[in-house]
C-alpha cells in the first residue's frame, strides 16, 4: 500500500540501522523523546529499539490524548452520562480509562447510562438529530489533530439549529506540553525530540522553532512508520553531533512549515485558549487547552450543565504521571503485567492504543 509498505521495508531498515551505528559517537548517550504515542507504538511494534545502538535511548512523551486526560474530567463525563436526559458520545479508547472508585464510562454504560461509542463527530450529530428529546453531549478529547472536526460539528449544529447538541471540550495543545516538559522544576534529561506527526499536519513545523532556539534542542518532525522513526533518529543524531539545534521535517510528505491554515482558521473561529488546564502527569499548564468561544456558548456542555471542577487521584502505585513526563518507563511500574493489563487497566497508559504501557504489553517487552 502506498505510503505504508514503502516505510516498512526490512532492507532499508537495516541500511538505516547501519548508518545510525556508524554515525553515533560511542562516548555519548543520546536521549531522544518521541513525543507521540504513535511513535512509541511504532518503536515497539517494529522492534526499532533493537535496531539502535545501545547508547540511543527513546524516552516516551505525553503525546497520547487519552493518557493525559486527568481522572477528574472522566468523573465529570460519567456524572453527565448519569443524567437521564443525556446521551454521552465518545471515542472507544476513553470508555475503559479508570475513573474515581474504579469506575469507568464502560461501567457506567453497563449500569444503565446512555453512552455511545462513535467514530466521528458526524456520528454524534446524527444521534442528536435522531433524538430531539435528549441532550446529546460529545465528550471531545485530543490534540490539534482532532480539534478541527469538533469545530466543524459545532458550526454545523449551529447552522442546523441543533439545540440538543453540545460539546464537553477537552482539546489540548502540543507546544504547551513540550514547554511544560522543558520548564519542569526537575526536568527530565532529554537531548532532542522526535516531533509530532499528525498534529504537525495541522499546526505545521513552525511552532516548534522557539523550542529549538530557546532550549537548544534539536527537533525532527517524524512520521509514524518505522522507517520514519529511524530516519528521524538519524537526523537528530547528526544534529547533536554537529552541535546544531534546528527544526527539521522528516514527514515532508504531509507536513509543511505553515501547516493547514484552513483548519487553523476554523479552530480559531470556534475555540479560544483556556487560562490553564490540568494534564495527567504534567499538572496545571497555562494556555495549554481550548474552550469554546462565547459566540458558540450554546454548544458548550460546561455552560449548559453544572459541571464542578473535580480533583481526583490516580490509582495507588500507577506510574502513568511519571511515564507521561518521561521520568519513568512502564517497566518501572510494579503493577505492569501483574495487577495492570489491557483487560484490567489501572491507568490510562494501559488503555489507549497510543499508551506506552499498552505498547510494552502488546509487543512482549514485559512478558518474556
Ligand atoms: S502499568 Fe498500569 S498501573 Fe502501571 S503505569 Fe502503566 S497504566 Fe499505570
mmCIF file of C-alpha atoms and ligand atoms in Angstrom:
data_model
loop_
_atom_site.group_PDB
_atom_site.id
_atom_site.type_symbol
_atom_site.label_atom_id
_atom_site.label_comp_id
_atom_site.label_asym_id
_atom_site.label_seq_id
_atom_site.Cartn_x
_atom_site.Cartn_y
_atom_site.Cartn_z
ATOM 1 C CA UNK A 1 0.000 0.000 0.000
ATOM 2 C CA UNK A 2 1.388 3.381 -0.972
ATOM 3 C CA UNK A 3 2.986 5.318 1.902
ATOM 4 C CA UNK A 4 2.832 2.296 4.204
ATOM 5 C CA UNK A 5 4.745 -0.636 2.691
ATOM 6 C CA UNK A 6 7.478 1.721 1.429
ATOM 7 C CA UNK A 7 8.105 2.832 5.005
ATOM 8 C CA UNK A 8 8.307 -0.690 6.445
ATOM 9 C CA UNK A 9 10.944 -2.224 4.168
ATOM 10 C CA UNK A 10 13.304 -4.512 6.029
ATOM 11 C CA UNK A 11 16.287 -3.856 3.739
ATOM 12 C CA UNK A 12 16.011 -0.094 4.169
ATOM 13 C CA UNK A 13 15.628 -0.531 7.924
ATOM 14 C CA UNK A 14 18.876 -2.498 8.018
ATOM 15 C CA UNK A 15 20.643 0.187 5.963
ATOM 16 C CA UNK A 16 19.385 2.888 8.325
ATOM 17 C CA UNK A 17 20.411 0.829 11.325
ATOM 18 C CA UNK A 18 23.923 0.560 9.895
ATOM 19 C CA UNK A 19 24.055 4.286 9.139
ATOM 20 C CA UNK A 20 22.980 5.132 12.693
ATOM 21 C CA UNK A 21 25.584 2.753 14.158
ATOM 22 C CA UNK A 22 28.272 4.447 12.039
ATOM 23 C CA UNK A 23 27.089 7.958 12.976
ATOM 24 C CA UNK A 24 26.768 7.732 16.764
ATOM 25 C CA UNK A 25 29.624 8.856 18.945
ATOM 26 C CA UNK A 26 30.330 5.821 21.146
ATOM 27 C CA UNK A 27 31.353 8.127 24.008
ATOM 28 C CA UNK A 28 27.987 9.832 24.352
ATOM 29 C CA UNK A 29 24.444 8.841 25.263
ATOM 30 C CA UNK A 30 21.588 10.057 23.042
ATOM 31 C CA UNK A 31 18.259 10.606 24.831
ATOM 32 C CA UNK A 32 15.538 11.145 22.248
ATOM 33 C CA UNK A 33 11.995 11.854 23.437
ATOM 34 C CA UNK A 34 9.394 10.606 20.998
ATOM 35 C CA UNK A 35 6.543 12.978 21.687
ATOM 36 C CA UNK A 36 3.679 10.869 20.343
ATOM 37 C CA UNK A 37 2.268 7.562 21.480
ATOM 38 C CA UNK A 38 2.102 6.643 17.793
ATOM 39 C CA UNK A 39 5.908 6.803 17.718
ATOM 40 C CA UNK A 40 6.144 4.677 20.872
ATOM 41 C CA UNK A 41 3.967 2.002 19.311
ATOM 42 C CA UNK A 42 5.972 2.054 16.058
ATOM 43 C CA UNK A 43 9.205 1.652 18.061
ATOM 44 C CA UNK A 44 7.912 -1.404 19.913
ATOM 45 C CA UNK A 45 5.737 -2.967 17.242
ATOM 46 C CA UNK A 46 8.554 -2.977 14.669
ATOM 47 C CA UNK A 47 11.479 -3.565 17.012
ATOM 48 C CA UNK A 48 13.073 -0.200 16.212
ATOM 49 C CA UNK A 49 14.842 -0.068 19.586
ATOM 50 C CA UNK A 50 16.596 -3.334 18.705
ATOM 51 C CA UNK A 51 17.966 -1.704 15.536
ATOM 52 C CA UNK A 52 19.547 1.125 17.521
ATOM 53 C CA UNK A 53 22.955 1.155 19.198
ATOM 54 C CA UNK A 54 22.825 0.741 22.982
ATOM 55 C CA UNK A 55 23.648 4.412 23.527
ATOM 56 C CA UNK A 56 20.489 5.637 21.724
ATOM 57 C CA UNK A 57 17.600 5.735 24.185
ATOM 58 C CA UNK A 58 13.984 6.519 23.411
ATOM 59 C CA UNK A 59 12.143 8.411 26.160
ATOM 60 C CA UNK A 60 8.372 8.203 25.854
ATOM 61 C CA UNK A 61 6.495 11.504 25.819
ATOM 62 C CA UNK A 62 2.990 12.718 26.669
ATOM 63 C CA UNK A 63 1.523 12.607 23.162
ATOM 64 C CA UNK A 64 -1.386 10.291 23.913
ATOM 65 C CA UNK A 65 -4.631 12.267 24.272
ATOM 66 C CA UNK A 66 -6.453 9.625 26.286
ATOM 67 C CA UNK A 67 -3.463 9.192 28.605
ATOM 68 C CA UNK A 68 -3.076 12.863 29.531
ATOM 69 C CA UNK A 69 -6.726 13.477 30.379
ATOM 70 C CA UNK A 70 -6.938 13.730 34.179
ATOM 71 C CA UNK A 71 -9.262 11.465 36.136
ATOM 72 C CA UNK A 72 -11.443 14.383 37.244
ATOM 73 C CA UNK A 73 -12.557 15.104 33.665
ATOM 74 C CA UNK A 74 -13.608 11.471 33.242
ATOM 75 C CA UNK A 75 -15.528 11.722 36.522
ATOM 76 C CA UNK A 76 -17.237 14.813 35.046
ATOM 77 C CA UNK A 77 -18.214 12.859 31.928
ATOM 78 C CA UNK A 78 -19.616 9.979 33.991
ATOM 79 C CA UNK A 79 -21.686 12.407 36.066
ATOM 80 C CA UNK A 80 -23.050 13.907 32.847
ATOM 81 C CA UNK A 81 -23.884 10.494 31.440
ATOM 82 C CA UNK A 82 -25.752 9.570 34.615
ATOM 83 C CA UNK A 83 -28.307 12.321 33.906
ATOM 84 C CA UNK A 84 -31.452 10.754 32.492
ATOM 85 C CA UNK A 85 -31.785 13.320 29.701
ATOM 86 C CA UNK A 86 -28.191 12.900 28.431
ATOM 87 C CA UNK A 87 -26.726 10.700 25.697
ATOM 88 C CA UNK A 88 -22.924 10.903 26.003
ATOM 89 C CA UNK A 89 -20.932 10.205 22.833
ATOM 90 C CA UNK A 90 -17.223 9.497 22.817
ATOM 91 C CA UNK A 91 -14.383 7.606 21.170
ATOM 92 C CA UNK A 92 -13.854 3.995 22.213
ATOM 93 C CA UNK A 93 -10.479 4.311 23.983
ATOM 94 C CA UNK A 94 -11.942 6.573 26.645
ATOM 95 C CA UNK A 95 -14.547 4.024 27.689
ATOM 96 C CA UNK A 96 -12.154 1.908 29.760
ATOM 97 C CA UNK A 97 -9.984 4.594 31.367
ATOM 98 C CA UNK A 98 -10.263 4.190 35.152
ATOM 99 C CA UNK A 99 -12.178 6.936 36.914
ATOM 100 C CA UNK A 100 -12.545 7.537 40.635
ATOM 101 C CA UNK A 101 -13.556 4.458 42.647
ATOM 102 C CA UNK A 102 -12.567 2.026 39.844
ATOM 103 C CA UNK A 103 -15.487 3.376 37.834
ATOM 104 C CA UNK A 104 -15.284 3.959 34.058
ATOM 105 C CA UNK A 105 -17.547 5.047 31.248
ATOM 106 C CA UNK A 106 -17.906 1.386 30.305
ATOM 107 C CA UNK A 107 -19.101 0.502 33.802
ATOM 108 C CA UNK A 108 -21.454 3.494 33.795
ATOM 109 C CA UNK A 109 -22.873 2.255 30.488
ATOM 110 C CA UNK A 110 -23.325 -1.225 31.949
ATOM 111 C CA UNK A 111 -25.096 0.455 34.853
ATOM 112 C CA UNK A 112 -27.674 1.982 32.536
ATOM 113 C CA UNK A 113 -26.220 5.317 31.404
ATOM 114 C CA UNK A 114 -26.726 6.050 27.719
ATOM 115 C CA UNK A 115 -23.117 6.229 26.495
ATOM 116 C CA UNK A 116 -22.374 5.609 22.850
ATOM 117 C CA UNK A 117 -19.070 4.855 21.136
ATOM 118 C CA UNK A 118 -18.682 6.861 17.971
ATOM 119 C CA UNK A 119 -16.123 7.075 15.177
ATOM 120 C CA UNK A 120 -16.545 10.719 14.201
ATOM 121 C CA UNK A 121 -18.204 13.924 15.282
ATOM 122 C CA UNK A 122 -20.686 13.375 12.474
ATOM 123 C CA UNK A 123 -21.978 10.291 14.335
ATOM 124 C CA UNK A 124 -22.708 12.491 17.370
ATOM 125 C CA UNK A 125 -24.618 14.994 15.222
ATOM 126 C CA UNK A 126 -26.646 12.148 13.711
ATOM 127 C CA UNK A 127 -27.557 10.866 17.181
ATOM 128 C CA UNK A 128 -28.644 14.411 18.132
ATOM 129 C CA UNK A 129 -30.866 14.674 15.066
ATOM 130 C CA UNK A 130 -32.433 11.271 15.795
ATOM 131 C CA UNK A 131 -33.070 12.051 19.476
ATOM 132 C CA UNK A 132 -34.572 15.549 19.672
ATOM 133 C CA UNK A 133 -35.968 14.886 23.150
ATOM 134 C CA UNK A 134 -32.471 14.087 24.534
ATOM 135 C CA UNK A 135 -29.380 16.185 25.250
ATOM 136 C CA UNK A 136 -26.538 14.755 23.175
ATOM 137 C CA UNK A 137 -23.072 15.605 24.542
ATOM 138 C CA UNK A 138 -19.891 14.898 22.619
ATOM 139 C CA UNK A 139 -17.000 14.191 25.031
ATOM 140 C CA UNK A 140 -14.256 15.778 22.913
ATOM 141 C CA UNK A 141 -10.607 14.989 23.583
ATOM 142 C CA UNK A 142 -7.410 15.159 21.612
ATOM 143 C CA UNK A 143 -4.555 17.301 20.406
ATOM 144 C CA UNK A 144 -4.646 19.664 17.434
ATOM 145 C CA UNK A 145 -5.385 16.781 15.047
ATOM 146 C CA UNK A 146 -8.878 16.117 16.366
ATOM 147 C CA UNK A 147 -9.861 19.696 17.112
ATOM 148 C CA UNK A 148 -10.910 20.764 13.568
ATOM 149 C CA UNK A 149 -13.631 18.057 13.284
ATOM 150 C CA UNK A 150 -15.050 19.234 16.623
ATOM 151 C CA UNK A 151 -15.120 22.802 15.296
ATOM 152 C CA UNK A 152 -16.924 21.582 12.173
ATOM 153 C CA UNK A 153 -19.528 19.775 14.303
ATOM 154 C CA UNK A 154 -20.204 22.873 16.425
ATOM 155 C CA UNK A 155 -20.610 25.092 13.365
ATOM 156 C CA UNK A 156 -22.823 22.502 11.721
ATOM 157 C CA UNK A 157 -25.011 22.206 14.834
ATOM 158 C CA UNK A 158 -25.394 25.981 14.908
ATOM 159 C CA UNK A 159 -26.250 26.137 11.205
ATOM 160 C CA UNK A 160 -28.859 23.396 11.610
ATOM 161 C CA UNK A 161 -30.313 24.825 14.823
ATOM 162 C CA UNK A 162 -29.485 21.558 16.583
ATOM 163 C CA UNK A 163 -30.125 22.881 20.057
ATOM 164 C CA UNK A 164 -29.869 19.493 21.820
ATOM 165 C CA UNK A 165 -26.167 19.090 20.862
ATOM 166 C CA UNK A 166 -23.219 20.251 22.955
ATOM 167 C CA UNK A 167 -19.521 19.530 23.407
ATOM 168 C CA UNK A 168 -17.599 18.765 26.597
ATOM 169 C CA UNK A 169 -14.352 20.225 25.323
ATOM 170 C CA UNK A 170 -11.022 18.748 26.420
ATOM 171 C CA UNK A 171 -8.872 19.625 23.433
ATOM 172 C CA UNK A 172 -5.239 20.257 24.382
ATOM 173 C CA UNK A 173 -2.201 21.830 22.729
ATOM 174 C CA UNK A 174 1.075 20.141 21.904
ATOM 175 C CA UNK A 175 3.552 23.055 22.129
ATOM 176 C CA UNK A 176 2.322 23.860 25.650
ATOM 177 C CA UNK A 177 3.068 20.299 26.747
ATOM 178 C CA UNK A 178 6.545 20.461 25.213
ATOM 179 C CA UNK A 179 7.158 23.726 27.054
ATOM 180 C CA UNK A 180 5.955 22.192 30.346
ATOM 181 C CA UNK A 181 8.363 19.290 29.954
ATOM 182 C CA UNK A 182 11.271 21.620 29.246
ATOM 183 C CA UNK A 183 10.348 24.035 32.072
ATOM 184 C CA UNK A 184 9.671 21.343 34.698
ATOM 185 C CA UNK A 185 11.245 22.119 38.105
ATOM 186 C CA UNK A 186 13.152 18.833 37.829
ATOM 187 C CA UNK A 187 13.437 18.473 34.070
ATOM 188 C CA UNK A 188 13.994 15.058 32.540
ATOM 189 C CA UNK A 189 17.292 14.802 30.670
ATOM 190 C CA UNK A 190 16.307 14.992 27.014
ATOM 191 C CA UNK A 191 18.745 15.753 24.211
ATOM 192 C CA UNK A 192 16.297 16.047 21.328
ATOM 193 C CA UNK A 193 12.708 15.461 20.244
ATOM 194 C CA UNK A 194 11.020 13.329 17.637
ATOM 195 C CA UNK A 195 8.280 15.881 16.954
ATOM 196 C CA UNK A 196 4.589 15.105 16.480
ATOM 197 C CA UNK A 197 3.498 13.997 13.040
ATOM 198 C CA UNK A 198 -0.299 14.145 12.719
ATOM 199 C CA UNK A 199 -0.514 17.221 14.944
ATOM 200 C CA UNK A 200 2.041 18.939 12.727
ATOM 201 C CA UNK A 201 -0.051 18.369 9.602
ATOM 202 C CA UNK A 202 -2.432 20.878 11.211
ATOM 203 C CA UNK A 203 -0.143 23.332 13.066
ATOM 204 C CA UNK A 204 2.943 22.957 10.842
ATOM 205 C CA UNK A 205 6.544 22.762 11.988
ATOM 206 C CA UNK A 206 6.912 26.474 12.795
ATOM 207 C CA UNK A 207 5.529 26.361 16.393
ATOM 208 C CA UNK A 208 8.471 24.183 17.468
ATOM 209 C CA UNK A 209 11.130 26.623 16.282
ATOM 210 C CA UNK A 210 11.054 28.530 19.565
ATOM 211 C CA UNK A 211 11.971 25.334 21.483
ATOM 212 C CA UNK A 212 14.873 24.592 19.177
ATOM 213 C CA UNK A 213 16.148 28.155 19.634
ATOM 214 C CA UNK A 214 15.398 28.855 23.296
ATOM 215 C CA UNK A 215 16.230 25.437 24.742
ATOM 216 C CA UNK A 216 18.855 24.395 22.179
ATOM 217 C CA UNK A 217 17.006 21.155 21.474
ATOM 218 C CA UNK A 218 17.036 19.605 18.002
ATOM 219 C CA UNK A 219 13.554 18.631 16.807
ATOM 220 C CA UNK A 220 12.680 16.468 13.821
ATOM 221 C CA UNK A 221 9.024 16.163 12.798
ATOM 222 C CA UNK A 222 8.732 12.400 12.379
ATOM 223 C CA UNK A 223 6.159 10.234 10.630
ATOM 224 C CA UNK A 224 4.693 7.174 12.346
ATOM 225 C CA UNK A 225 6.128 4.388 10.207
ATOM 226 C CA UNK A 226 9.259 2.550 11.398
ATOM 227 C CA UNK A 227 11.499 3.972 8.675
ATOM 228 C CA UNK A 228 10.218 7.459 9.532
ATOM 229 C CA UNK A 229 11.252 6.956 13.147
ATOM 230 C CA UNK A 230 14.680 5.576 12.199
ATOM 231 C CA UNK A 231 15.387 8.301 9.632
ATOM 232 C CA UNK A 232 14.324 10.948 12.156
ATOM 233 C CA UNK A 233 16.555 9.439 14.840
ATOM 234 C CA UNK A 234 19.473 9.599 12.387
ATOM 235 C CA UNK A 235 18.689 13.259 11.631
ATOM 236 C CA UNK A 236 18.613 14.065 15.360
ATOM 237 C CA UNK A 237 21.885 12.227 15.998
ATOM 238 C CA UNK A 238 23.542 14.179 13.177
ATOM 239 C CA UNK A 239 22.277 17.468 14.637
ATOM 240 C CA UNK A 240 23.583 16.540 18.090
ATOM 241 C CA UNK A 241 26.962 15.500 16.698
ATOM 242 C CA UNK A 242 27.198 18.778 14.774
ATOM 243 C CA UNK A 243 26.097 20.890 17.740
ATOM 244 C CA UNK A 244 23.089 22.125 15.768
ATOM 245 C CA UNK A 245 19.574 22.651 17.194
ATOM 246 C CA UNK A 246 17.098 23.119 14.374
ATOM 247 C CA UNK A 247 13.603 22.049 13.434
ATOM 248 C CA UNK A 248 13.835 19.592 10.557
ATOM 249 C CA UNK A 249 10.922 17.951 8.819
ATOM 250 C CA UNK A 250 11.262 14.242 8.027
ATOM 251 C CA UNK A 251 7.494 13.927 7.485
ATOM 252 C CA UNK A 252 7.561 16.251 4.492
ATOM 253 C CA UNK A 253 5.010 14.138 2.615
ATOM 254 C CA UNK A 254 2.348 15.518 4.960
ATOM 255 C CA UNK A 255 3.743 18.443 6.981
ATOM 256 C CA UNK A 256 4.656 21.958 5.871
ATOM 257 C CA UNK A 257 6.135 24.790 7.915
ATOM 258 C CA UNK A 258 2.803 26.653 7.990
ATOM 259 C CA UNK A 259 0.520 23.640 8.393
ATOM 260 C CA UNK A 260 -3.122 23.527 7.358
ATOM 261 C CA UNK A 261 -4.158 27.165 7.556
ATOM 262 C CA UNK A 262 -7.771 26.451 6.697
ATOM 263 C CA UNK A 263 -8.040 24.090 9.666
ATOM 264 C CA UNK A 264 -6.234 26.614 11.898
ATOM 265 C CA UNK A 265 -8.708 29.356 10.894
ATOM 266 C CA UNK A 266 -11.636 27.074 11.647
ATOM 267 C CA UNK A 267 -10.266 26.230 15.091
ATOM 268 C CA UNK A 268 -9.576 29.908 15.839
ATOM 269 C CA UNK A 269 -13.123 30.786 14.890
ATOM 270 C CA UNK A 270 -14.722 28.343 17.345
ATOM 271 C CA UNK A 271 -12.178 27.993 20.165
ATOM 272 C CA UNK A 272 -10.014 30.163 22.384
ATOM 273 C CA UNK A 273 -7.296 29.456 24.937
ATOM 274 C CA UNK A 274 -8.162 28.361 28.458
ATOM 275 C CA UNK A 275 -6.044 30.205 31.001
ATOM 276 C CA UNK A 276 -4.948 26.821 32.381
ATOM 277 C CA UNK A 277 -5.826 23.147 32.148
ATOM 278 C CA UNK A 278 -4.877 20.119 34.200
ATOM 279 C CA UNK A 279 -2.904 17.354 32.475
ATOM 280 C CA UNK A 280 -2.336 13.930 33.961
ATOM 281 C CA UNK A 281 1.319 13.830 34.922
ATOM 282 C CA UNK A 282 2.134 17.397 33.941
ATOM 283 C CA UNK A 283 -0.255 19.200 36.299
ATOM 284 C CA UNK A 284 -1.785 22.597 35.590
ATOM 285 C CA UNK A 285 -0.311 24.099 32.430
ATOM 286 C CA UNK A 286 -1.153 27.686 31.426
ATOM 287 C CA UNK A 287 -2.608 28.275 27.948
ATOM 288 C CA UNK A 288 -2.491 24.560 27.200
ATOM 289 C CA UNK A 289 -6.060 23.784 26.189
ATOM 290 C CA UNK A 290 -9.011 25.196 24.309
ATOM 291 C CA UNK A 291 -12.509 26.242 25.320
ATOM 292 C CA UNK A 292 -15.489 27.135 23.183
ATOM 293 C CA UNK A 293 -15.799 30.835 22.318
ATOM 294 C CA UNK A 294 -18.704 32.947 23.569
ATOM 295 C CA UNK A 295 -20.257 33.036 20.094
ATOM 296 C CA UNK A 296 -20.771 29.281 20.305
ATOM 297 C CA UNK A 297 -21.524 29.106 24.054
ATOM 298 C CA UNK A 298 -24.895 27.457 23.372
ATOM 299 C CA UNK A 299 -22.942 24.366 22.339
ATOM 300 C CA UNK A 300 -20.648 24.308 25.368
ATOM 301 C CA UNK A 301 -21.621 21.471 27.718
ATOM 302 C CA UNK A 302 -19.693 23.102 30.572
ATOM 303 C CA UNK A 303 -22.021 26.100 30.311
ATOM 304 C CA UNK A 304 -25.175 24.102 29.667
ATOM 305 C CA UNK A 305 -24.726 21.731 32.617
ATOM 306 C CA UNK A 306 -23.466 22.260 36.120
ATOM 307 C CA UNK A 307 -20.003 20.668 35.927
ATOM 308 C CA UNK A 308 -17.834 21.234 39.003
ATOM 309 C CA UNK A 309 -14.046 21.016 38.753
ATOM 310 C CA UNK A 310 -13.172 17.621 40.245
ATOM 311 C CA UNK A 311 -9.784 16.926 41.803
ATOM 312 C CA UNK A 312 -9.193 13.178 41.648
ATOM 313 C CA UNK A 313 -6.278 10.879 42.357
ATOM 314 C CA UNK A 314 -4.752 8.198 40.173
ATOM 315 C CA UNK A 315 -4.775 4.560 41.280
ATOM 316 C CA UNK A 316 -2.169 4.000 44.020
ATOM 317 C CA UNK A 317 1.022 2.629 42.523
ATOM 318 C CA UNK A 318 0.184 3.655 38.942
ATOM 319 C CA UNK A 319 3.183 5.410 37.416
ATOM 320 C CA UNK A 320 1.309 6.986 34.483
ATOM 321 C CA UNK A 321 2.037 10.557 35.646
ATOM 322 C CA UNK A 322 5.813 9.952 35.739
ATOM 323 C CA UNK A 323 5.716 7.993 32.466
ATOM 324 C CA UNK A 324 3.903 10.851 30.738
ATOM 325 C CA UNK A 325 6.633 13.266 31.896
ATOM 326 C CA UNK A 326 9.314 10.935 30.575
ATOM 327 C CA UNK A 327 10.648 10.488 34.123
ATOM 328 C CA UNK A 328 9.877 6.751 34.247
ATOM 329 C CA UNK A 329 9.226 3.905 31.849
ATOM 330 C CA UNK A 330 6.463 1.298 32.016
ATOM 331 C CA UNK A 331 8.818 -1.366 33.388
ATOM 332 C CA UNK A 332 9.348 0.895 36.432
ATOM 333 C CA UNK A 333 5.718 0.278 37.442
ATOM 334 C CA UNK A 334 5.243 -2.653 39.812
ATOM 335 C CA UNK A 335 1.668 -3.119 38.599
ATOM 336 C CA UNK A 336 2.641 -3.652 34.943
ATOM 337 C CA UNK A 337 1.518 -7.060 33.756
ATOM 338 C CA UNK A 338 0.571 -8.187 37.256
ATOM 339 C CA UNK A 339 -2.373 -6.173 38.507
ATOM 340 C CA UNK A 340 -2.499 -3.975 35.399
ATOM 341 C CA UNK A 341 -3.195 -5.474 31.964
ATOM 342 C CA UNK A 342 -5.256 -4.267 28.992
ATOM 343 C CA UNK A 343 -8.132 -6.411 30.275
ATOM 344 C CA UNK A 344 -7.853 -4.848 33.726
ATOM 345 C CA UNK A 345 -6.224 -1.429 33.267
ATOM 346 C CA UNK A 346 -5.206 0.550 36.333
ATOM 347 C CA UNK A 347 -4.150 3.639 34.406
ATOM 348 C CA UNK A 348 -4.753 5.425 31.140
ATOM 349 C CA UNK A 349 -1.369 4.403 29.655
ATOM 350 C CA UNK A 350 -2.530 0.768 29.571
ATOM 351 C CA UNK A 351 -5.871 1.569 27.931
ATOM 352 C CA UNK A 352 -5.095 3.681 24.949
ATOM 353 C CA UNK A 353 -3.826 2.340 21.660
ATOM 354 C CA UNK A 354 -1.225 5.124 21.966
ATOM 355 C CA UNK A 355 -0.287 4.427 25.595
ATOM 356 C CA UNK A 356 3.277 3.462 26.494
ATOM 357 C CA UNK A 357 2.230 0.663 28.888
ATOM 358 C CA UNK A 358 -0.069 -0.805 26.228
ATOM 359 C CA UNK A 359 2.883 -0.745 23.792
ATOM 360 C CA UNK A 360 5.152 -2.600 26.217
ATOM 361 C CA UNK A 361 2.459 -5.159 26.953
ATOM 362 C CA UNK A 362 1.211 -5.630 23.395
ATOM 363 C CA UNK A 363 4.643 -6.184 21.870
ATOM 364 C CA UNK A 364 6.026 -8.500 24.507
ATOM 365 C CA UNK A 365 8.510 -6.247 26.282
ATOM 366 C CA UNK A 366 7.242 -7.330 29.687
ATOM 367 C CA UNK A 367 6.172 -10.900 29.024
ATOM 368 C CA UNK A 368 9.479 -12.552 28.251
HETATM 369 S S1 LIG B 1 1.281 -0.419 34.039
HETATM 370 FE FE1 LIG B 1 -0.775 0.228 34.565
HETATM 371 S S2 LIG B 1 -0.631 0.949 36.645
HETATM 372 FE FE2 LIG B 1 1.434 0.877 35.828
HETATM 373 S S3 LIG B 1 1.828 2.904 34.986
HETATM 374 FE FE3 LIG B 1 1.037 1.668 33.329
HETATM 375 S S4 LIG B 1 -1.155 2.039 33.356
HETATM 376 FE FE4 LIG B 1 -0.387 2.744 35.337
#
